PDB file of C-alpha atoms in Angstrom:
ATOM      1  CA  MET A   1      -0.040   0.204  -0.111  1.00  0.00           C
ATOM      2  CA  LEU A   2       1.102   3.689  -0.816  1.00  0.00           C
ATOM      3  CA  GLN A   3       0.894   6.267   1.596  1.00  0.00           C
ATOM      4  CA  ALA A   4      -1.451   9.317   0.754  1.00  0.00           C
ATOM      5  CA  ILE A   5       0.360  12.661   0.121  1.00  0.00           C
ATOM      6  CA  VAL A   6      -1.483  15.953   1.449  1.00  0.00           C
ATOM      7  CA  ASP A   7      -1.246  18.926  -1.085  1.00  0.00           C
ATOM      8  CA  GLN A   8      -1.379  21.186   1.907  1.00  0.00           C
ATOM      9  CA  GLY A   9      -1.015  21.037   5.603  1.00  0.00           C
ATOM     10  CA  GLY A  10      -2.918  18.823   7.732  1.00  0.00           C
ATOM     11  CA  GLY A  11      -2.880  15.853  10.055  1.00  0.00           C
ATOM     12  CA  MET A  12      -3.781  13.053   7.387  1.00  0.00           C
ATOM     13  CA  ASP A  13      -0.396  12.683   5.771  1.00  0.00           C
ATOM     14  CA  ARG A  14       0.558   9.525   7.698  1.00  0.00           C
ATOM     15  CA  GLN A  15      -2.779   7.556   6.781  1.00  0.00           C
ATOM     16  CA  GLN A  16      -2.448   4.696   4.193  1.00  0.00           C
ATOM     17  CA  TYR A  17      -4.526   3.685   1.526  1.00  0.00           C
ATOM     18  CA  GLU A  18      -4.750   0.862  -1.005  1.00  0.00           C
ATOM     19  CA  ASN A  19      -4.411   3.315  -3.869  1.00  0.00           C
ATOM     20  CA  GLN A  20      -1.997   6.258  -4.158  1.00  0.00           C
ATOM     21  CA  LEU A  21      -4.087   9.495  -3.348  1.00  0.00           C
ATOM     22  CA  HIS A  22      -3.612  12.979  -3.047  1.00  0.00           C
ATOM     23  CA  LEU A  23      -5.554  14.317  -0.237  1.00  0.00           C
ATOM     24  CA  LEU A  24      -7.440  17.726  -1.430  1.00  0.00           C
ATOM     25  CA  THR A  25      -8.119  20.189   1.456  1.00  0.00           C
ATOM     26  CA  THR A  26     -11.030  22.168  -0.368  1.00  0.00           C
ATOM     27  CA  GLU A  27     -13.761  21.091   1.985  1.00  0.00           C
ATOM     28  CA  ASP A  28     -13.963  19.659   5.396  1.00  0.00           C
ATOM     29  CA  SER A  29     -15.670  16.405   6.385  1.00  0.00           C
ATOM     30  CA  GLY A  30     -18.966  18.307   7.339  1.00  0.00           C
ATOM     31  CA  ALA A  31     -19.315  20.032   4.057  1.00  0.00           C
ATOM     32  CA  ILE A  32     -18.686  16.817   2.186  1.00  0.00           C
ATOM     33  CA  LEU A  33     -21.353  14.916   4.303  1.00  0.00           C
ATOM     34  CA  THR A  34     -23.777  17.861   3.501  1.00  0.00           C
ATOM     35  CA  LEU A  35     -23.201  17.446  -0.295  1.00  0.00           C
ATOM     36  CA  LEU A  36     -23.764  13.569  -0.044  1.00  0.00           C
ATOM     37  CA  VAL A  37     -27.046  13.854   1.925  1.00  0.00           C
ATOM     38  CA  GLU A  38     -28.279  16.544  -0.726  1.00  0.00           C
ATOM     39  CA  LEU A  39     -27.380  14.043  -3.533  1.00  0.00           C
ATOM     40  CA  SER A  40     -29.242  11.304  -1.893  1.00  0.00           C
ATOM     41  CA  GLN A  41     -32.241  13.261  -1.394  1.00  0.00           C
ATOM     42  CA  ARG A  42     -32.933  14.324  -4.952  1.00  0.00           C
ATOM     43  CA  PRO A  43     -35.892  12.726  -6.818  1.00  0.00           C
ATOM     44  CA  LYS A  44     -33.452  10.807  -8.816  1.00  0.00           C
ATOM     45  CA  PRO A  45     -30.326  10.357  -6.739  1.00  0.00           C
ATOM     46  CA  PRO A  46     -27.135   9.870  -8.821  1.00  0.00           C
ATOM     47  CA  ARG A  47     -25.399   6.483  -8.543  1.00  0.00           C
ATOM     48  CA  ILE A  48     -22.767   6.386  -6.063  1.00  0.00           C
ATOM     49  CA  GLN A  49     -20.249   3.776  -5.996  1.00  0.00           C
ATOM     50  CA  LEU A  50     -17.866   2.269  -3.328  1.00  0.00           C
ATOM     51  CA  HIS A  51     -14.282   1.069  -4.316  1.00  0.00           C
ATOM     52  CA  ASN A  52     -12.081  -1.341  -2.308  1.00  0.00           C
ATOM     53  CA  TYR A  53      -9.086  -3.538  -3.031  1.00  0.00           C
ATOM     54  CA  TYR A  54      -8.917  -6.972  -1.396  1.00  0.00           C
ATOM     55  CA  LYS A  55      -5.593  -8.810  -1.964  1.00  0.00           C
ATOM     56  CA  GLU A  56      -4.985  -6.591  -4.821  1.00  0.00           C
ATOM     57  CA  VAL A  57      -8.353  -7.345  -6.504  1.00  0.00           C
ATOM     58  CA  PRO A  58     -10.582  -4.226  -7.157  1.00  0.00           C
ATOM     59  CA  VAL A  59     -14.042  -4.579  -5.731  1.00  0.00           C
ATOM     60  CA  ALA A  60     -16.885  -2.047  -6.404  1.00  0.00           C
ATOM     61  CA  ALA A  61     -20.503  -1.896  -6.075  1.00  0.00           C
ATOM     62  CA  SER A  62     -23.266   0.702  -5.765  1.00  0.00           C
ATOM     63  CA  ALA A  63     -24.264   2.066  -2.383  1.00  0.00           C
ATOM     64  CA  GLU A  64     -28.025   2.680  -1.321  1.00  0.00           C
ATOM     65  CA  ILE A  65     -27.935   5.720   1.073  1.00  0.00           C
ATOM     66  CA  LEU A  66     -30.192   5.105   3.936  1.00  0.00           C
ATOM     67  CA  TYR A  67     -30.124   7.803   6.558  1.00  0.00           C
ATOM     68  CA  LEU A  68     -27.958  10.266   8.558  1.00  0.00           C
ATOM     69  CA  PHE A  69     -26.672   9.666  12.099  1.00  0.00           C
ATOM     70  CA  GLU A  70     -24.775  12.094  13.746  1.00  0.00           C
ATOM     71  CA  ASP A  71     -21.626  12.633  11.674  1.00  0.00           C
ATOM     72  CA  SER A  72     -22.084   9.263   9.722  1.00  0.00           C
ATOM     73  CA  LEU A  73     -23.858   8.580   6.531  1.00  0.00           C
ATOM     74  CA  CYS A  74     -25.368   5.100   6.824  1.00  0.00           C
ATOM     75  CA  CYS A  75     -25.933   3.067   3.553  1.00  0.00           C
ATOM     76  CA  ARG A  76     -26.176  -0.537   2.267  1.00  0.00           C
ATOM     77  CA  THR A  77     -24.337  -2.243  -0.549  1.00  0.00           C
ATOM     78  CA  ASN A  78     -23.750  -5.894  -1.534  1.00  0.00           C
ATOM     79  CA  GLU A  79     -22.530  -8.668   0.425  1.00  0.00           C
ATOM     80  CA  THR A  80     -19.047  -8.661  -1.258  1.00  0.00           C
ATOM     81  CA  GLN A  81     -18.338  -5.056  -0.916  1.00  0.00           C
ATOM     82  CA  SER A  82     -19.559  -5.117   2.610  1.00  0.00           C
ATOM     83  CA  ARG A  83     -17.117  -7.717   3.589  1.00  0.00           C
ATOM     84  CA  ALA A  84     -14.195  -5.768   1.747  1.00  0.00           C
ATOM     85  CA  ILE A  85     -15.136  -2.625   3.748  1.00  0.00           C
ATOM     86  CA  GLU A  86     -15.291  -4.658   7.040  1.00  0.00           C
ATOM     87  CA  LEU A  87     -11.753  -5.848   6.343  1.00  0.00           C
ATOM     88  CA  SER A  88     -10.304  -2.363   5.188  1.00  0.00           C
ATOM     89  CA  ARG A  89     -12.245   0.072   7.242  1.00  0.00           C
ATOM     90  CA  HIS A  90     -12.238   2.347   4.601  1.00  0.00           C
ATOM     91  CA  THR A  91     -13.719   3.055   0.945  1.00  0.00           C
ATOM     92  CA  ILE A  92     -13.688   5.379  -2.013  1.00  0.00           C
ATOM     93  CA  LEU A  93     -16.871   6.983  -3.304  1.00  0.00           C
ATOM     94  CA  LYS A  94     -17.131   7.773  -6.868  1.00  0.00           C
ATOM     95  CA  CYS A  95     -20.070   9.577  -8.382  1.00  0.00           C
ATOM     96  CA  PRO A  96     -20.174  12.015 -11.716  1.00  0.00           C
ATOM     97  CA  GLU A  97     -22.044  14.377  -9.408  1.00  0.00           C
ATOM     98  CA  LEU A  98     -19.121  14.841  -7.121  1.00  0.00           C
ATOM     99  CA  PRO A  99     -16.296  17.401  -7.702  1.00  0.00           C
ATOM    100  CA  HIS A 100     -13.738  14.686  -6.610  1.00  0.00           C
ATOM    101  CA  ASP A 101     -13.549  11.116  -5.407  1.00  0.00           C
ATOM    102  CA  ILE A 102     -14.245  11.014  -1.738  1.00  0.00           C
ATOM    103  CA  TYR A 103     -12.221   8.845   0.812  1.00  0.00           C
ATOM    104  CA  ALA A 104     -14.244   7.754   3.784  1.00  0.00           C
ATOM    105  CA  GLU A 105     -13.682   5.871   7.113  1.00  0.00           C
ATOM    106  CA  ALA A 106     -16.192   2.986   7.044  1.00  0.00           C
ATOM    107  CA  ARG A 107     -17.578   0.558   9.494  1.00  0.00           C
ATOM    108  CA  TYR A 108     -19.715  -2.464   8.680  1.00  0.00           C
ATOM    109  CA  ASN A 109     -22.414  -3.807  11.094  1.00  0.00           C
ATOM    110  CA  PRO A 110     -23.053  -7.329  10.007  1.00  0.00           C
ATOM    111  CA  GLU A 111     -26.337  -7.490  12.249  1.00  0.00           C
ATOM    112  CA  SER A 112     -27.926  -4.597  10.581  1.00  0.00           C
ATOM    113  CA  GLY A 113     -26.046  -5.191   7.217  1.00  0.00           C
ATOM    114  CA  GLU A 114     -25.363  -1.306   6.994  1.00  0.00           C
ATOM    115  CA  VAL A 115     -21.993   0.650   6.387  1.00  0.00           C
ATOM    116  CA  ALA A 116     -21.510   3.655   8.391  1.00  0.00           C
ATOM    117  CA  LEU A 117     -19.306   6.288   6.446  1.00  0.00           C
ATOM    118  CA  SER A 118     -17.620   9.116   8.260  1.00  0.00           C
ATOM    119  CA  GLY A 119     -14.265  11.226   8.206  1.00  0.00           C
ATOM    120  CA  PHE A 120     -14.812  12.450   4.431  1.00  0.00           C
ATOM    121  CA  SER A 121     -12.040  13.860   2.420  1.00  0.00           C
ATOM    122  CA  TYR A 122     -11.715  14.746  -1.135  1.00  0.00           C
ATOM    123  CA  VAL A 123      -9.118  12.870  -2.953  1.00  0.00           C
ATOM    124  CA  GLU A 124      -7.379  12.605  -6.334  1.00  0.00           C
ATOM    125  CA  VAL A 125      -6.618   8.893  -7.130  1.00  0.00           C
ATOM    126  CA  LEU A 126      -3.387   8.896  -9.197  1.00  0.00           C
ATOM    127  CA  PRO A 127      -2.858   6.654 -12.216  1.00  0.00           C
ATOM    128  CA  GLU A 128      -2.207   3.120 -11.330  1.00  0.00           C
ATOM    129  CA  ARG A 129       1.394   2.065 -12.008  1.00  0.00           C
ATOM    130  CA  ARG A 130       0.504  -1.478 -12.904  1.00  0.00           C
ATOM    131  CA  ASN A 131      -1.192  -1.957 -16.292  1.00  0.00           C
ATOM    132  CA  SER A 132      -3.034  -5.182 -15.451  1.00  0.00           C
ATOM    133  CA  ILE A 133      -4.827  -6.765 -12.831  1.00  0.00           C
ATOM    134  CA  ARG A 134      -2.672  -8.115  -9.974  1.00  0.00           C
ATOM    135  CA  VAL A 135      -3.420 -10.950  -7.614  1.00  0.00           C
ATOM    136  CA  LYS A 136      -2.032 -11.763  -4.206  1.00  0.00           C
ATOM    137  CA  ILE A 137      -0.789 -15.380  -3.921  1.00  0.00           C
ATOM    138  CA  GLY A 138      -2.490 -17.575  -1.493  1.00  0.00           C
ATOM    139  CA  GLY A 139      -0.442 -19.971   0.657  1.00  0.00           C
ATOM    140  CA  LEU A 140       3.227 -20.910  -0.428  1.00  0.00           C
ATOM    141  CA  LEU A 141       4.041 -20.900  -4.088  1.00  0.00           C
ATOM    142  CA  PHE A 142       7.789 -21.148  -4.856  1.00  0.00           C
ATOM    143  CA  VAL A 143       9.755 -20.019  -7.974  1.00  0.00           C
ATOM    144  CA  ASP A 144      13.146 -21.295  -8.999  1.00  0.00           C
ATOM    145  CA  VAL A 145      15.015 -18.262 -10.032  1.00  0.00           C
ATOM    146  CA  GLU A 146      17.858 -18.717 -12.465  1.00  0.00           C
ATOM    147  CA  ALA A 147      20.535 -15.981 -11.967  1.00  0.00           C
ATOM    148  CA  GLY A 148      23.342 -16.585 -14.540  1.00  0.00           C
ATOM    149  CA  PRO A 149      24.608 -20.201 -13.802  1.00  0.00           C
ATOM    150  CA  ASP A 150      23.075 -19.947 -10.078  1.00  0.00           C
ATOM    151  CA  ARG A 151      19.751 -21.115  -9.218  1.00  0.00           C
ATOM    152  CA  PHE A 152      17.712 -20.783  -5.824  1.00  0.00           C
ATOM    153  CA  ARG A 153      14.143 -20.578  -4.628  1.00  0.00           C
ATOM    154  CA  ALA A 154      12.048 -17.669  -3.928  1.00  0.00           C
ATOM    155  CA  LYS A 155       8.514 -17.094  -2.787  1.00  0.00           C
ATOM    156  CA  LEU A 156       5.885 -15.817  -5.213  1.00  0.00           C
ATOM    157  CA  LYS A 157       3.992 -12.869  -3.315  1.00  0.00           C
ATOM    158  CA  ASP A 158       1.475 -11.665  -6.171  1.00  0.00           C
ATOM    159  CA  LEU A 159       1.223 -12.022  -9.874  1.00  0.00           C
ATOM    160  CA  SER A 160       0.101 -10.207 -12.992  1.00  0.00           C
ATOM    161  CA  LEU A 161       0.316 -10.417 -16.609  1.00  0.00           C
ATOM    162  CA  GLY A 162       3.042  -7.883 -16.647  1.00  0.00           C
ATOM    163  CA  GLY A 163       5.147  -9.307 -13.823  1.00  0.00           C
ATOM    164  CA  CYS A 164       5.281 -10.472 -10.381  1.00  0.00           C
ATOM    165  CA  ALA A 165       6.765  -9.755  -6.850  1.00  0.00           C
ATOM    166  CA  LEU A 166       9.271 -12.360  -5.321  1.00  0.00           C
ATOM    167  CA  GLU A 167      10.520 -12.542  -1.799  1.00  0.00           C
ATOM    168  CA  VAL A 168      14.161 -13.487  -2.170  1.00  0.00           C
ATOM    169  CA  PRO A 169      15.863 -15.043   0.747  1.00  0.00           C
ATOM    170  CA  ASP A 170      18.981 -12.662   0.285  1.00  0.00           C
ATOM    171  CA  LYS A 171      19.586  -9.668  -2.203  1.00  0.00           C
ATOM    172  CA  ALA A 172      22.998 -11.002  -2.573  1.00  0.00           C
ATOM    173  CA  LEU A 173      21.634 -13.970  -4.450  1.00  0.00           C
ATOM    174  CA  LEU A 174      20.640 -11.799  -7.361  1.00  0.00           C
ATOM    175  CA  GLY A 175      24.041 -10.753  -7.916  1.00  0.00           C
ATOM    176  CA  ASN A 176      24.617  -7.974 -10.588  1.00  0.00           C
ATOM    177  CA  PHE A 177      22.166  -9.515 -12.934  1.00  0.00           C
ATOM    178  CA  THR A 178      19.205  -7.734 -14.706  1.00  0.00           C
ATOM    179  CA  TYR A 179      17.431 -10.438 -16.434  1.00  0.00           C
ATOM    180  CA  PHE A 180      16.541 -13.762 -14.919  1.00  0.00           C
ATOM    181  CA  TYR A 181      14.642 -16.936 -15.910  1.00  0.00           C
ATOM    182  CA  LEU A 182      11.783 -17.618 -13.361  1.00  0.00           C
ATOM    183  CA  ASN A 183      10.486 -21.184 -13.288  1.00  0.00           C
ATOM    184  CA  MET A 184       6.971 -21.494 -11.955  1.00  0.00           C
ATOM    185  CA  SER A 185       4.363 -24.310 -11.550  1.00  0.00           C
ATOM    186  CA  LEU A 186       0.814 -23.371 -11.653  1.00  0.00           C
ATOM    187  CA  ALA A 187      -2.143 -25.428 -10.729  1.00  0.00           C
ATOM    188  CA  LEU A 188      -5.070 -24.905 -13.065  1.00  0.00           C
ATOM    189  CA  ALA A 189      -8.537 -26.325 -12.249  1.00  0.00           C
ATOM    190  CA  ASN A 190      -8.850 -27.699 -15.935  1.00  0.00           C
ATOM    191  CA  ARG A 191      -5.516 -29.407 -15.907  1.00  0.00           C
ATOM    192  CA  PRO A 192      -4.791 -32.807 -14.619  1.00  0.00           C
ATOM    193  CA  ALA A 193      -1.342 -31.708 -13.499  1.00  0.00           C
ATOM    194  CA  PRO A 194       0.367 -28.295 -12.863  1.00  0.00           C
ATOM    195  CA  VAL A 195       1.732 -26.414 -15.808  1.00  0.00           C
ATOM    196  CA  THR A 196       5.384 -25.428 -15.752  1.00  0.00           C
ATOM    197  CA  LEU A 197       6.731 -22.162 -17.106  1.00  0.00           C
ATOM    198  CA  ARG A 198      10.160 -20.877 -17.773  1.00  0.00           C
ATOM    199  CA  VAL A 199       9.734 -17.046 -17.959  1.00  0.00           C
ATOM    200  CA  LEU A 200      12.517 -14.344 -18.967  1.00  0.00           C
ATOM    201  CA  SER A 201      11.987 -11.520 -16.645  1.00  0.00           C
ATOM    202  CA  ARG A 202      13.716  -8.247 -15.722  1.00  0.00           C
ATOM    203  CA  LEU A 203      14.441  -7.035 -12.227  1.00  0.00           C
ATOM    204  CA  LEU A 204      12.626  -3.779 -12.140  1.00  0.00           C
ATOM    205  CA  ARG A 205      13.192  -2.567  -8.507  1.00  0.00           C
ATOM    206  CA  TYR A 206      13.618  -3.701  -4.908  1.00  0.00           C
ATOM    207  CA  GLU A 207      10.766  -2.821  -2.619  1.00  0.00           C
ATOM    208  CA  SER A 208      12.826  -3.987   0.604  1.00  0.00           C
ATOM    209  CA  GLU A 209      16.438  -4.333   1.141  1.00  0.00           C
ATOM    210  CA  GLY A 210      16.505  -6.642   4.232  1.00  0.00           C
ATOM    211  CA  SER A 211      16.595 -10.377   4.165  1.00  0.00           C
ATOM    212  CA  PRO A 212      14.453 -11.560   2.693  1.00  0.00           C
ATOM    213  CA  CYS A 213      13.989  -8.775   0.233  1.00  0.00           C
ATOM    214  CA  ARG A 214      11.117  -8.115  -1.866  1.00  0.00           C
ATOM    215  CA  CYS A 215      11.783  -7.519  -5.787  1.00  0.00           C
ATOM    216  CA  ILE A 216       9.446  -6.618  -8.583  1.00  0.00           C
ATOM    217  CA  PHE A 217      10.239  -8.353 -11.860  1.00  0.00           C
ATOM    218  CA  LEU A 218       8.766  -7.671 -15.440  1.00  0.00           C
ATOM    219  CA  PHE A 219       7.701 -10.637 -17.664  1.00  0.00           C
ATOM    220  CA  GLU A 220       8.554 -11.089 -21.222  1.00  0.00           C
ATOM    221  CA  LEU A 221       5.814 -13.637 -22.152  1.00  0.00           C
ATOM    222  CA  ASP A 222       5.087 -15.590 -25.447  1.00  0.00           C
ATOM    223  CA  ARG A 223       1.632 -16.013 -26.474  1.00  0.00           C
ATOM    224  CA  GLY A 224       1.238 -19.324 -24.854  1.00  0.00           C
ATOM    225  CA  SER A 225       2.838 -18.364 -21.367  1.00  0.00           C
ATOM    226  CA  GLU A 226       0.713 -15.273 -21.389  1.00  0.00           C
ATOM    227  CA  ASN A 227      -2.527 -17.341 -21.827  1.00  0.00           C
ATOM    228  CA  LEU A 228      -1.608 -19.707 -18.964  1.00  0.00           C
ATOM    229  CA  VAL A 229      -0.772 -17.026 -16.516  1.00  0.00           C
ATOM    230  CA  GLY A 230      -3.964 -15.153 -17.570  1.00  0.00           C
ATOM    231  CA  MET A 231      -5.893 -18.508 -16.716  1.00  0.00           C
ATOM    232  CA  PHE A 232      -4.149 -18.635 -13.431  1.00  0.00           C
ATOM    233  CA  ILE A 233      -4.958 -14.946 -12.397  1.00  0.00           C
ATOM    234  CA  ALA A 234      -8.609 -15.593 -13.461  1.00  0.00           C
ATOM    235  CA  GLN A 235      -8.719 -18.590 -11.196  1.00  0.00           C
ATOM    236  CA  ARG A 236      -7.094 -16.885  -8.281  1.00  0.00           C
ATOM    237  CA  GLN A 237      -9.453 -13.845  -8.572  1.00  0.00           C
ATOM    238  CA  GLY A 238     -12.451 -15.996  -8.499  1.00  0.00           C
ATOM    239  CA  GLU A 239     -10.697 -17.657  -5.242  1.00  0.00           C
ATOM    240  CA  ILE A 240     -10.332 -14.310  -3.686  1.00  0.00           C
ATOM    241  CA  ILE A 241     -14.082 -12.832  -4.439  1.00  0.00           C
ATOM    242  CA  ARG A 242     -15.237 -16.067  -2.907  1.00  0.00           C
ATOM    243  CA  GLU A 243     -13.306 -15.300   0.277  1.00  0.00           C
ATOM    244  CA  LEU A 244     -15.461 -12.091   0.692  1.00  0.00           C
ATOM    245  CA  LYS A 245     -18.466 -14.141   0.311  1.00  0.00           C
ATOM    246  CA  VAL A 246     -17.849 -16.776   3.107  1.00  0.00           C
TER     247      VAL A 246
END
């Protein structure tokens, strides 16, 4: 997760979000709440969507505004979105009638099925660095890394069509190489045995310097490997969404 950046002074610069955001200090929370109430009371209220990420997978659904309680706006959304909010304790509101997207603290009440929104701030969601859907890997999935003549095992932490994040036991294992072969074994539901891939990958950056260290790699996939990785990502997305419905 990336930290939010405050354009002007304020006490929110250390809060963390699942997207990289700029906080905009154009209105206080009360003024934003008043606008949301006004929109909800129109004869034809505009559609307000709630957005979250769960294990890197985007989750979004419409919100039905119910009532105002003190400084909180109570609403209802679908089961999957409610679960994502319960786990993250925040959400992003999007609506074409709003001057900006809105960050809100969010509390889910499983007894009533309602979500209470408060602590509103206008935000600017910065463009995503990634160009494709990324999924967090469940359990342990190891990758054999070829670093020149040497070979070692690393943990696969997340995966997209563009690349992956690996947890490498020691940064020294990577040497001074830029390109590596990553050997993966992916279990697909429609295959009797795991498929094995040997993917040429470029080291993009280090996300941590300790031991183990987290590294980001970019793939150079051929058409066949791209299809298999895409199938695995779609399968993992389905597993993650089903987790929210439990």
